[in-house]
mmCIF file of C-alpha atoms and ligand atoms in Angstrom:
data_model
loop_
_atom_site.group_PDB
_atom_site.id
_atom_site.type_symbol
_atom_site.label_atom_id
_atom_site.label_comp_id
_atom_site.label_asym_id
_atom_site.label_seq_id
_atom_site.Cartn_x
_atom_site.Cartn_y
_atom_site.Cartn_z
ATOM 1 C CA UNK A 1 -23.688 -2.834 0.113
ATOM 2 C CA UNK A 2 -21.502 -5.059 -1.825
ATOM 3 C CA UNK A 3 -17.536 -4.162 -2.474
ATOM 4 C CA UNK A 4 -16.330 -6.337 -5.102
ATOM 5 C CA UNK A 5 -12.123 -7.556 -4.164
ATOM 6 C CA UNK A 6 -11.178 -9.617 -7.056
ATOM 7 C CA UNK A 7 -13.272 -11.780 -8.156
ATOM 8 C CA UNK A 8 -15.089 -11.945 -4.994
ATOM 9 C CA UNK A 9 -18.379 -9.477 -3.788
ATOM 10 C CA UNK A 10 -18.791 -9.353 0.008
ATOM 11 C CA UNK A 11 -21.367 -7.453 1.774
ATOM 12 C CA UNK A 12 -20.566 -4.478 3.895
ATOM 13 C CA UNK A 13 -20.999 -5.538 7.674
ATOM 14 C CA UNK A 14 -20.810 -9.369 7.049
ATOM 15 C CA UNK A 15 -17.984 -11.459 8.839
ATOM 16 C CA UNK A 16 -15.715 -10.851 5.602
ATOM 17 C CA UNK A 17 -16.079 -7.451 5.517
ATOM 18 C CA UNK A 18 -16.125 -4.588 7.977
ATOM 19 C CA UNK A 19 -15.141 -0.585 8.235
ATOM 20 C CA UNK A 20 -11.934 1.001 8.816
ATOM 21 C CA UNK A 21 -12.049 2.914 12.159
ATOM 22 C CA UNK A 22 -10.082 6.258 12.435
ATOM 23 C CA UNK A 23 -7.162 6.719 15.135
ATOM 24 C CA UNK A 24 -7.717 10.602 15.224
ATOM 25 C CA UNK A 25 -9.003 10.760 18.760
ATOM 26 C CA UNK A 26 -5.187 9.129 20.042
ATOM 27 C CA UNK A 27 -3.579 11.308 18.157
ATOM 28 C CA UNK A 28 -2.741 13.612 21.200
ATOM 29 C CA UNK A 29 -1.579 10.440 23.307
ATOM 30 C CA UNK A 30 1.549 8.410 21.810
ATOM 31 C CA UNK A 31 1.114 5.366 23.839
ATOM 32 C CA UNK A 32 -2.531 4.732 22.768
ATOM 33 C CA UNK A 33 -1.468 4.968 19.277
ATOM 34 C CA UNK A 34 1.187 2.270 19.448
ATOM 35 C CA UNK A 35 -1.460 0.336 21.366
ATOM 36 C CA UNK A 36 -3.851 0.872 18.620
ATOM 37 C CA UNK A 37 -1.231 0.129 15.938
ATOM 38 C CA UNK A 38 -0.303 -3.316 18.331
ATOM 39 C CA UNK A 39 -3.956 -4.382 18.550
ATOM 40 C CA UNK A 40 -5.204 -3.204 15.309
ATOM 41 C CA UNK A 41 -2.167 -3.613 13.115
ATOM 42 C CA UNK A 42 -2.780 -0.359 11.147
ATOM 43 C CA UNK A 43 -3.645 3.825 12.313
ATOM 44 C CA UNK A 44 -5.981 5.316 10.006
ATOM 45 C CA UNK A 45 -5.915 9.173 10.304
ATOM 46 C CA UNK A 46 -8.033 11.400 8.575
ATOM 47 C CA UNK A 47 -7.265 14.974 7.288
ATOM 48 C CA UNK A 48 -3.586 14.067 7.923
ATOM 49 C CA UNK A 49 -2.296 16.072 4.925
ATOM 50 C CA UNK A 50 -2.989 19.350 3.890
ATOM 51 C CA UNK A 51 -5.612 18.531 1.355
ATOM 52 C CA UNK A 52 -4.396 21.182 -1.024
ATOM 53 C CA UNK A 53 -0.997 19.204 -1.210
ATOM 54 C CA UNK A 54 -2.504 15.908 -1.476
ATOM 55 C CA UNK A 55 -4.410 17.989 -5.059
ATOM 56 C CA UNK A 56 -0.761 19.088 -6.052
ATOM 57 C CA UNK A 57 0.712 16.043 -6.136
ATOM 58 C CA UNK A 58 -2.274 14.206 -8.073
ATOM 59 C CA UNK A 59 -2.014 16.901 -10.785
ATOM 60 C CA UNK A 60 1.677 16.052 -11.606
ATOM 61 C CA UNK A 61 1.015 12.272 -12.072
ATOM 62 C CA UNK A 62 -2.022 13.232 -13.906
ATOM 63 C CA UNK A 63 -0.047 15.417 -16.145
ATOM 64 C CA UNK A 64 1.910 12.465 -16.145
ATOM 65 C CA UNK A 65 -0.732 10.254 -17.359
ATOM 66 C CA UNK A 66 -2.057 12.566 -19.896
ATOM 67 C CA UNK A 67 1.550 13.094 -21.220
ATOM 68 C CA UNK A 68 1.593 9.274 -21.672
ATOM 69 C CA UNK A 69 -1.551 9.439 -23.509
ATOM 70 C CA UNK A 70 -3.485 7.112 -20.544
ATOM 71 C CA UNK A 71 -6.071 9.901 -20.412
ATOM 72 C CA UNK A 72 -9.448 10.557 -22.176
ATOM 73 C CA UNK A 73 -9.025 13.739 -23.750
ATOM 74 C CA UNK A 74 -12.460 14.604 -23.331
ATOM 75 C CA UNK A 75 -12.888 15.116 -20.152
ATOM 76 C CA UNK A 76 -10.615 17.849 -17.914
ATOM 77 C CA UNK A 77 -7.022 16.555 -16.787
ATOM 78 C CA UNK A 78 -8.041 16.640 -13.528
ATOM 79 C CA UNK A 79 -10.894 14.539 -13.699
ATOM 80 C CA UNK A 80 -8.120 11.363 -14.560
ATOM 81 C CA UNK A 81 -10.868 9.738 -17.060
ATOM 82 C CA UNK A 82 -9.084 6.923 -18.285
ATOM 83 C CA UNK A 83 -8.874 6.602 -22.257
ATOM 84 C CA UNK A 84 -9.995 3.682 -24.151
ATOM 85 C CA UNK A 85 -8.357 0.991 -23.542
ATOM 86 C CA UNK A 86 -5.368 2.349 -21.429
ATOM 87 C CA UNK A 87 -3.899 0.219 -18.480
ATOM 88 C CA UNK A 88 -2.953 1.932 -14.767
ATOM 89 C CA UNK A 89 1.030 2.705 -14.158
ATOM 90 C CA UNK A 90 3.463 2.360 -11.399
ATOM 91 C CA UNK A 91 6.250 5.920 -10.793
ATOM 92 C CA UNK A 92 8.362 3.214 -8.258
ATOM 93 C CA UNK A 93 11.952 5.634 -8.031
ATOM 94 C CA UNK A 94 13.186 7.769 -6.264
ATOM 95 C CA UNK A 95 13.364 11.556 -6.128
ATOM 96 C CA UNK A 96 14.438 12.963 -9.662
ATOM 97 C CA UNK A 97 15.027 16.571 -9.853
ATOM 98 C CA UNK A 98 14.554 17.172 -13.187
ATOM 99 C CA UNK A 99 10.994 15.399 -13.498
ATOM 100 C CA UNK A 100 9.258 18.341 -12.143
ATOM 101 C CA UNK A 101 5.523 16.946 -12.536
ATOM 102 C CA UNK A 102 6.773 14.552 -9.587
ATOM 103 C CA UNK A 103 7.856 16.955 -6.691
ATOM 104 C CA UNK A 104 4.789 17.897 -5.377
ATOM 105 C CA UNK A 105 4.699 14.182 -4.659
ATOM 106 C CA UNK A 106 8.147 13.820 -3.046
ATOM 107 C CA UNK A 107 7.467 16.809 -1.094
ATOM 108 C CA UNK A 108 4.280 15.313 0.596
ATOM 109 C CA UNK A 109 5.571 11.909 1.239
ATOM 110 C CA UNK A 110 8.832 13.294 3.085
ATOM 111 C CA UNK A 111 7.088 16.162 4.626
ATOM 112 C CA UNK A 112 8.611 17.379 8.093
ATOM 113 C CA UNK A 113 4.893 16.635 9.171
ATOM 114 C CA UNK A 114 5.105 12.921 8.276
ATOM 115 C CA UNK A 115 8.628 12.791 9.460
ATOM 116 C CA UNK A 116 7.378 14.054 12.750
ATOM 117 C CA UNK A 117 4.624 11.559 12.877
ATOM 118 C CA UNK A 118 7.217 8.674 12.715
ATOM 119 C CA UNK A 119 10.050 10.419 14.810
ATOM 120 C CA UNK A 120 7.292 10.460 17.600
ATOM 121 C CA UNK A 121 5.730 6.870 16.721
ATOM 122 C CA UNK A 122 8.573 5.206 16.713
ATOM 123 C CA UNK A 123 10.507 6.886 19.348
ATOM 124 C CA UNK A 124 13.343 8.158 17.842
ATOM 125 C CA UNK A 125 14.479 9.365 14.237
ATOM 126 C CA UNK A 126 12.828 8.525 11.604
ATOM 127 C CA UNK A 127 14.031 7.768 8.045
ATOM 128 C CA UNK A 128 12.114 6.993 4.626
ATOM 129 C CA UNK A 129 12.860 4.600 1.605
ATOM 130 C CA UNK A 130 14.051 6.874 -1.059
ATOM 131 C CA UNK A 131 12.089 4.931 -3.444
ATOM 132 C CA UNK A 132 8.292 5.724 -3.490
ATOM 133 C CA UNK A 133 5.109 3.477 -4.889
ATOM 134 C CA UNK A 134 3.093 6.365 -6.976
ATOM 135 C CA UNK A 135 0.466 4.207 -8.746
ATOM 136 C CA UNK A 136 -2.373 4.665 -11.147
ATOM 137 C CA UNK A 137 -4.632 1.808 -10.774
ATOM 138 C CA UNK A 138 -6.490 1.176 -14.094
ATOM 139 C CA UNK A 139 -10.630 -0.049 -14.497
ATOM 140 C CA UNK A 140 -10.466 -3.342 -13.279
ATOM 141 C CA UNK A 141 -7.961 -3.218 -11.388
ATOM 142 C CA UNK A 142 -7.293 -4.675 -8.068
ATOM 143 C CA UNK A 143 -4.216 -5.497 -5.446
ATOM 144 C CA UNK A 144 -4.057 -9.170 -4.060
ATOM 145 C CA UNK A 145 -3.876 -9.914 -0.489
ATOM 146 C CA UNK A 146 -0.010 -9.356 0.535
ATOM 147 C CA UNK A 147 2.705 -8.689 3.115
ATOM 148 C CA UNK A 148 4.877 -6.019 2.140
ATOM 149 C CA UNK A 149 7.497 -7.863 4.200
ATOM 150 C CA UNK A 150 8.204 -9.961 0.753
ATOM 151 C CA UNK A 151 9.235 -7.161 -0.656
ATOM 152 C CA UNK A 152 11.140 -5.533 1.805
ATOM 153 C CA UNK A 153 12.082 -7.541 4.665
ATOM 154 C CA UNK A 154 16.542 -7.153 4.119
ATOM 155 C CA UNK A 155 16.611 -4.737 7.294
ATOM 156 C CA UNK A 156 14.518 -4.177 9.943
ATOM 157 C CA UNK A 157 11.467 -6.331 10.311
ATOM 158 C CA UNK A 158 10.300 -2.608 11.708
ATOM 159 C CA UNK A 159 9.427 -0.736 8.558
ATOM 160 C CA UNK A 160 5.961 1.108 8.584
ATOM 161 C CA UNK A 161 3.967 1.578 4.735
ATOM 162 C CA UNK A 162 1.842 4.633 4.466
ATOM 163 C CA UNK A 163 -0.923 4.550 2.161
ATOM 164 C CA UNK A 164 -2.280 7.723 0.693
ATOM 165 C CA UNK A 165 -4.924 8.291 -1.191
ATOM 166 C CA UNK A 166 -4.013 10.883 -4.144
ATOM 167 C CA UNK A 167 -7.356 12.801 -4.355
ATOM 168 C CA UNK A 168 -10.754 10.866 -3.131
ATOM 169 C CA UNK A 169 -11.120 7.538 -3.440
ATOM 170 C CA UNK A 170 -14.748 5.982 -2.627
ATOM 171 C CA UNK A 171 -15.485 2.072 -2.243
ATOM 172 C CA UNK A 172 -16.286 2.131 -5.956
ATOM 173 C CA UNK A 173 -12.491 3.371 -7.028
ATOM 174 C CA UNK A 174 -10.574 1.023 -5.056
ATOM 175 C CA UNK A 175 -9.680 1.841 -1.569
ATOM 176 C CA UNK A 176 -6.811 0.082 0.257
ATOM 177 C CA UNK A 177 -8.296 -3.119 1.692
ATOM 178 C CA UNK A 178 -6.515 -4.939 5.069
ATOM 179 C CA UNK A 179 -7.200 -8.324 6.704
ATOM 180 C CA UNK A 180 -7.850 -7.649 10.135
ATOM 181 C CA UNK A 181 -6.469 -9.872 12.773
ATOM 182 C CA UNK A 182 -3.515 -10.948 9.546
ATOM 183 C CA UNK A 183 -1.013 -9.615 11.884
ATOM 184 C CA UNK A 184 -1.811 -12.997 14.282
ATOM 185 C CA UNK A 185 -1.335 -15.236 11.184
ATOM 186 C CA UNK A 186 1.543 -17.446 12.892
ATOM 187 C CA UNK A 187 1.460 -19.882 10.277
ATOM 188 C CA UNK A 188 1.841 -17.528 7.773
ATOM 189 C CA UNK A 189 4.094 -15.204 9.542
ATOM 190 C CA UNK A 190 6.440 -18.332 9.507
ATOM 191 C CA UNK A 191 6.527 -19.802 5.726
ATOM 192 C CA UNK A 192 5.236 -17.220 3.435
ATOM 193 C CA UNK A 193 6.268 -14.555 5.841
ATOM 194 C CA UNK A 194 9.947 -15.482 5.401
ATOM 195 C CA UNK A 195 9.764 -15.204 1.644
ATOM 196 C CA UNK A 196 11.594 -12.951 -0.515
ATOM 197 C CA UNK A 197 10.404 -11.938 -4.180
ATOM 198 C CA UNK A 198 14.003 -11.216 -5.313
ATOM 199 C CA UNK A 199 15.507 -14.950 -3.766
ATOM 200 C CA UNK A 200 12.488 -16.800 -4.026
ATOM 201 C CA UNK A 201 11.227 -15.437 -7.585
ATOM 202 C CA UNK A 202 7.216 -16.299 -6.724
ATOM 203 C CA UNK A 203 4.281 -14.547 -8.729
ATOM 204 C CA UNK A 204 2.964 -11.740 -7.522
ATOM 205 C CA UNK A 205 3.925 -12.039 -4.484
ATOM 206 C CA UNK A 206 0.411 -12.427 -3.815
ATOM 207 C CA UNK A 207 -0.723 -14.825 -0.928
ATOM 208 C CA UNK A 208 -4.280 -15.118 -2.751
ATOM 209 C CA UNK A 209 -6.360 -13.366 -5.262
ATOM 210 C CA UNK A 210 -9.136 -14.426 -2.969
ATOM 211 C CA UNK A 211 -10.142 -12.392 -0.122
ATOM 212 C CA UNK A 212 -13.322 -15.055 0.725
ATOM 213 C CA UNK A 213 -10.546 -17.958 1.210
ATOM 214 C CA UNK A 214 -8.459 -15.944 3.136
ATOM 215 C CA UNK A 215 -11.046 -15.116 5.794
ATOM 216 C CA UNK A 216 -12.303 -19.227 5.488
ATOM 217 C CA UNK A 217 -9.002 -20.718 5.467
ATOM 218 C CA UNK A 218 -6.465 -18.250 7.709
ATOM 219 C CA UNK A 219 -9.432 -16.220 9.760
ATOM 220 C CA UNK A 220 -9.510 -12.319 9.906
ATOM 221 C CA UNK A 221 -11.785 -10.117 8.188
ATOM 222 C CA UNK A 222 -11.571 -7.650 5.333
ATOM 223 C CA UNK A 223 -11.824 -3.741 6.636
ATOM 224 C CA UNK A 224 -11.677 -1.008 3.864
ATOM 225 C CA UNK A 225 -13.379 2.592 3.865
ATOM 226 C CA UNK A 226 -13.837 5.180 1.501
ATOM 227 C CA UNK A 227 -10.917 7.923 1.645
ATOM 228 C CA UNK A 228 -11.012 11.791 0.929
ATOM 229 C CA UNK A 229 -7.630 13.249 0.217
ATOM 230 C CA UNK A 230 -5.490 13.836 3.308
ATOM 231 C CA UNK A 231 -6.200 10.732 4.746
ATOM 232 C CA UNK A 232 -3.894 7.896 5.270
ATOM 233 C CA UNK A 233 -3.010 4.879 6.257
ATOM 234 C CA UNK A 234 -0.641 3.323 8.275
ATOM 235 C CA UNK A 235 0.734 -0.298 9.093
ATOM 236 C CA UNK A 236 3.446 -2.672 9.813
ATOM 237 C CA UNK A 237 5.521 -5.241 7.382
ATOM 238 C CA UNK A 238 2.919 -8.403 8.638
ATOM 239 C CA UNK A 239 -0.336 -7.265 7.674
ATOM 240 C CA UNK A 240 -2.520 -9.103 4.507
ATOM 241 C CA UNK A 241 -3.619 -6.170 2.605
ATOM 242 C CA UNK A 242 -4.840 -5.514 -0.740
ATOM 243 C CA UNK A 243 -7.557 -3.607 -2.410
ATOM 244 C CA UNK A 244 -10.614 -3.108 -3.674
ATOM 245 C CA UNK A 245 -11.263 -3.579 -7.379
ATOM 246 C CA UNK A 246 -11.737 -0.072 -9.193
ATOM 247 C CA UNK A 247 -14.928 -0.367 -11.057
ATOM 248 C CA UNK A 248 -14.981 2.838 -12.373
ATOM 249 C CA UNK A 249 -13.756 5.140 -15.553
ATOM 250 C CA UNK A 250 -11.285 7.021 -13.643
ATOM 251 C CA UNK A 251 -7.927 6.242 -12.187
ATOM 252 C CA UNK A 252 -7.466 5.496 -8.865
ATOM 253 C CA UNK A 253 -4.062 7.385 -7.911
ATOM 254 C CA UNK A 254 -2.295 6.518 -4.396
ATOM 255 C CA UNK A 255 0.766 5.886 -3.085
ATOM 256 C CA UNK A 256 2.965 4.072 -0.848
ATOM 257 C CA UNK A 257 5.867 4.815 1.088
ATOM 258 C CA UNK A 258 8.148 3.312 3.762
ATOM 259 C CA UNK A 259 9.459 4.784 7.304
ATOM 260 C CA UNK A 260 11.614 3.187 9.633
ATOM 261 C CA UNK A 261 14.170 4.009 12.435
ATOM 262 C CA UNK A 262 17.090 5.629 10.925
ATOM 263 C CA UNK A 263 19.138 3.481 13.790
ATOM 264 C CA UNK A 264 17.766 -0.079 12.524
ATOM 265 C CA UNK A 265 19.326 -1.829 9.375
ATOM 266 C CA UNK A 266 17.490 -1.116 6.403
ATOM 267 C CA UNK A 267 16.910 -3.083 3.261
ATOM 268 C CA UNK A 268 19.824 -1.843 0.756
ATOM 269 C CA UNK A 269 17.313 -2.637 -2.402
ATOM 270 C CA UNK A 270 15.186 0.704 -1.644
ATOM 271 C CA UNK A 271 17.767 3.307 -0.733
ATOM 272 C CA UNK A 272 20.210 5.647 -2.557
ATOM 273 C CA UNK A 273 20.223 8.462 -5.329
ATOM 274 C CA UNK A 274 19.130 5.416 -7.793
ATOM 275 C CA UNK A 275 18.165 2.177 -5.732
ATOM 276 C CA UNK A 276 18.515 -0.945 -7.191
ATOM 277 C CA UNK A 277 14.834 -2.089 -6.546
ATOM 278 C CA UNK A 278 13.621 -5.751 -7.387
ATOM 279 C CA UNK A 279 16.716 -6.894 -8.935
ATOM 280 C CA UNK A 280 15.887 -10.801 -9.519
ATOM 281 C CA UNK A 281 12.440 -10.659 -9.718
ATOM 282 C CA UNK A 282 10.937 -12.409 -12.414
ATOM 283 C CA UNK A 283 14.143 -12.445 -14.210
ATOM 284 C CA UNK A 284 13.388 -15.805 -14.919
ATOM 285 C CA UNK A 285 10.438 -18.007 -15.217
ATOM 286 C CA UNK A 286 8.666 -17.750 -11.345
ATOM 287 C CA UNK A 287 6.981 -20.064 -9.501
ATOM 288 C CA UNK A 288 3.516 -20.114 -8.808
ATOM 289 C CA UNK A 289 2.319 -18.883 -5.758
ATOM 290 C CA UNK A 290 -0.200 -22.170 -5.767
ATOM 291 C CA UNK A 291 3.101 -24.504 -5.475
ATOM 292 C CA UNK A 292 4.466 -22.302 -3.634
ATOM 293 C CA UNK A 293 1.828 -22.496 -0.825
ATOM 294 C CA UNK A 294 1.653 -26.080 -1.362
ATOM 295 C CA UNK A 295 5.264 -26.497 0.146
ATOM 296 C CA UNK A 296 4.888 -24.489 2.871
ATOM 297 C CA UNK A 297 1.480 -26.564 3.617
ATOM 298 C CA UNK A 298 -0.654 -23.018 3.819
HETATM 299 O O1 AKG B 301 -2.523 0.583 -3.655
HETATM 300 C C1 AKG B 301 -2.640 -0.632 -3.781
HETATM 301 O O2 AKG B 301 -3.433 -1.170 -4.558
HETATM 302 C C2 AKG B 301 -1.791 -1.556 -2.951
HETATM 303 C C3 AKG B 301 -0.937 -0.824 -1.978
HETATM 304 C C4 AKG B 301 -0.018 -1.697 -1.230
HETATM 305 O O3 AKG B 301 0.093 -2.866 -1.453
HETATM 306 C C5 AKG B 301 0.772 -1.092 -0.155
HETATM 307 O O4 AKG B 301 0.484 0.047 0.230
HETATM 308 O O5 AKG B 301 1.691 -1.777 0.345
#
């Protein structure tokens, strides 16, 4: 089977590509699962949310999306056809009160059940960003291989993304993609590992577009699986992920959210009634990521 990641197609069970592999049977035994999350870099856990709150929180951003006009209006709400021509969104914020459509959302991202999960992870009390990544991710559309460490690396180097799927999402919508073994990258870890989107202003933020040069150049291979709502997906600030392009008519809705220590320093930028966010950012013009990489000899 071939899963198409950018502009690239790699075959299912070839050295670029392999499957996800659930951490459900460790999820009894905390010290297997922070030996799974050391070795593999990531915990995927299936049925983790109650799937009838994962389906409450992808109706709001679909009312969302049909409010902004992003949906077909042929086809049921719930089905989130995308309408001609219309490109995915990102929700980034915070919790807001008054946009009802949204708290379904909030309430399964900060859940006392995910809470738990972290509070017993990381050994102690846990704490979230107050600003969440709901996205809509249009035909097309794909993420580039990344560490979310660019993005977020102010406080602790200890921060933990969640990834959940926002209804079922098969190979063909876009799954979240991750470069196994990316966690290693030493090289990588130590120049573009260090960057910062808001002080260095670089594109994207994107390491490459190219999930075949990763694997040739930097080693690794690609693991992705198709999701059902509940699932998720867990892993730490130094792991290459991405996605898989969404070839189909409907949006691929997910989101991602952040958990850390509450006792650790945290990264001011993503916490707070109204957090500032990316506040430099492509303010001006940005550097490519191409010259970028060429300085740091990657
Ligand atoms: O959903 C996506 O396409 C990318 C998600 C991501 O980059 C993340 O979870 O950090």
């Amino acid at each position: 089977m071939k899963i198409m990641m950018g502009n690239a197609e790699l075959e299912m069970g070839s050295k670029y590509l392999t499957e996800l592999r659930s951490a459900n049977d460790l999820l009894h035994d905390v010290d297997a699962l922070r030996q799974r999350l050391e070795e593999d870099g990531y915990l995927l856990i299936r049925g983790f949310h109650d799937r009838a709150d994962v389906m409450s929180a992808r109706s709001g951003i679909l009312q969302k999306l049909h409010d902004m006009n992003k949906l077909d209006a042929g086809f049921p709400i719930e089905e989130g056809v995308i309408a001609q021509g219309a490109k995915g969104a990102m929700f980034g914020g915070a919790v807001n009160e008054e946009d009802e459509n949204m708290m379904p959302f909030y309430h399964l991202v900060n859940s006392e059940k995910v809470m738990s999960f972290f509070d017993r992870l990381l050994g102690g009390e846990a704490m979230t960003y107050d600003y969440k990544w709901p996205r809509a991710v249009g035909n097309g559309d794909f993420t580039g291989a990344h560490y979310d460490i660019v993005y977020m690396g102010r406080g602790t180097k200890q921060v933990y993304t969640m990834w959940t799927p926002l209804g079922d999402v098969p190979y063909e919508q876009g799954p979240l993609s991750i470069c196994l073994g990316s966690q290693n990258f030493e090289k990588m870890k130590a120049t573009y590992g260090q960057m910062d989107v808001d002080r260095d202003n670089i594109e994207l933020g994107w390491i490459s577009k190219d999930p075949i040069e990763c694997v040739d150049k930097f080693g690794g291979q690609w693991a992705t699986t198709p999701f059902e709502a509940g699932d998720m997906i867990i892993f730490g600030m130094f792991l290459l992920h991405g996605s898989v392009n969404n070839t189909t008519s409907r949006f691929r809705i997910s989101s991602d959210t952040r958990y850390q220590l509450r006792s650790e320093p945290v990264d001011e930028r993503w916490v707070g009634v109204k957090p500032k966010g990316h506040y430099a950012w492509g303010q001006e013009k940005s550097k490519s990521m191409e010259e970028a990489r060429k300085e740091w000899s990657i």
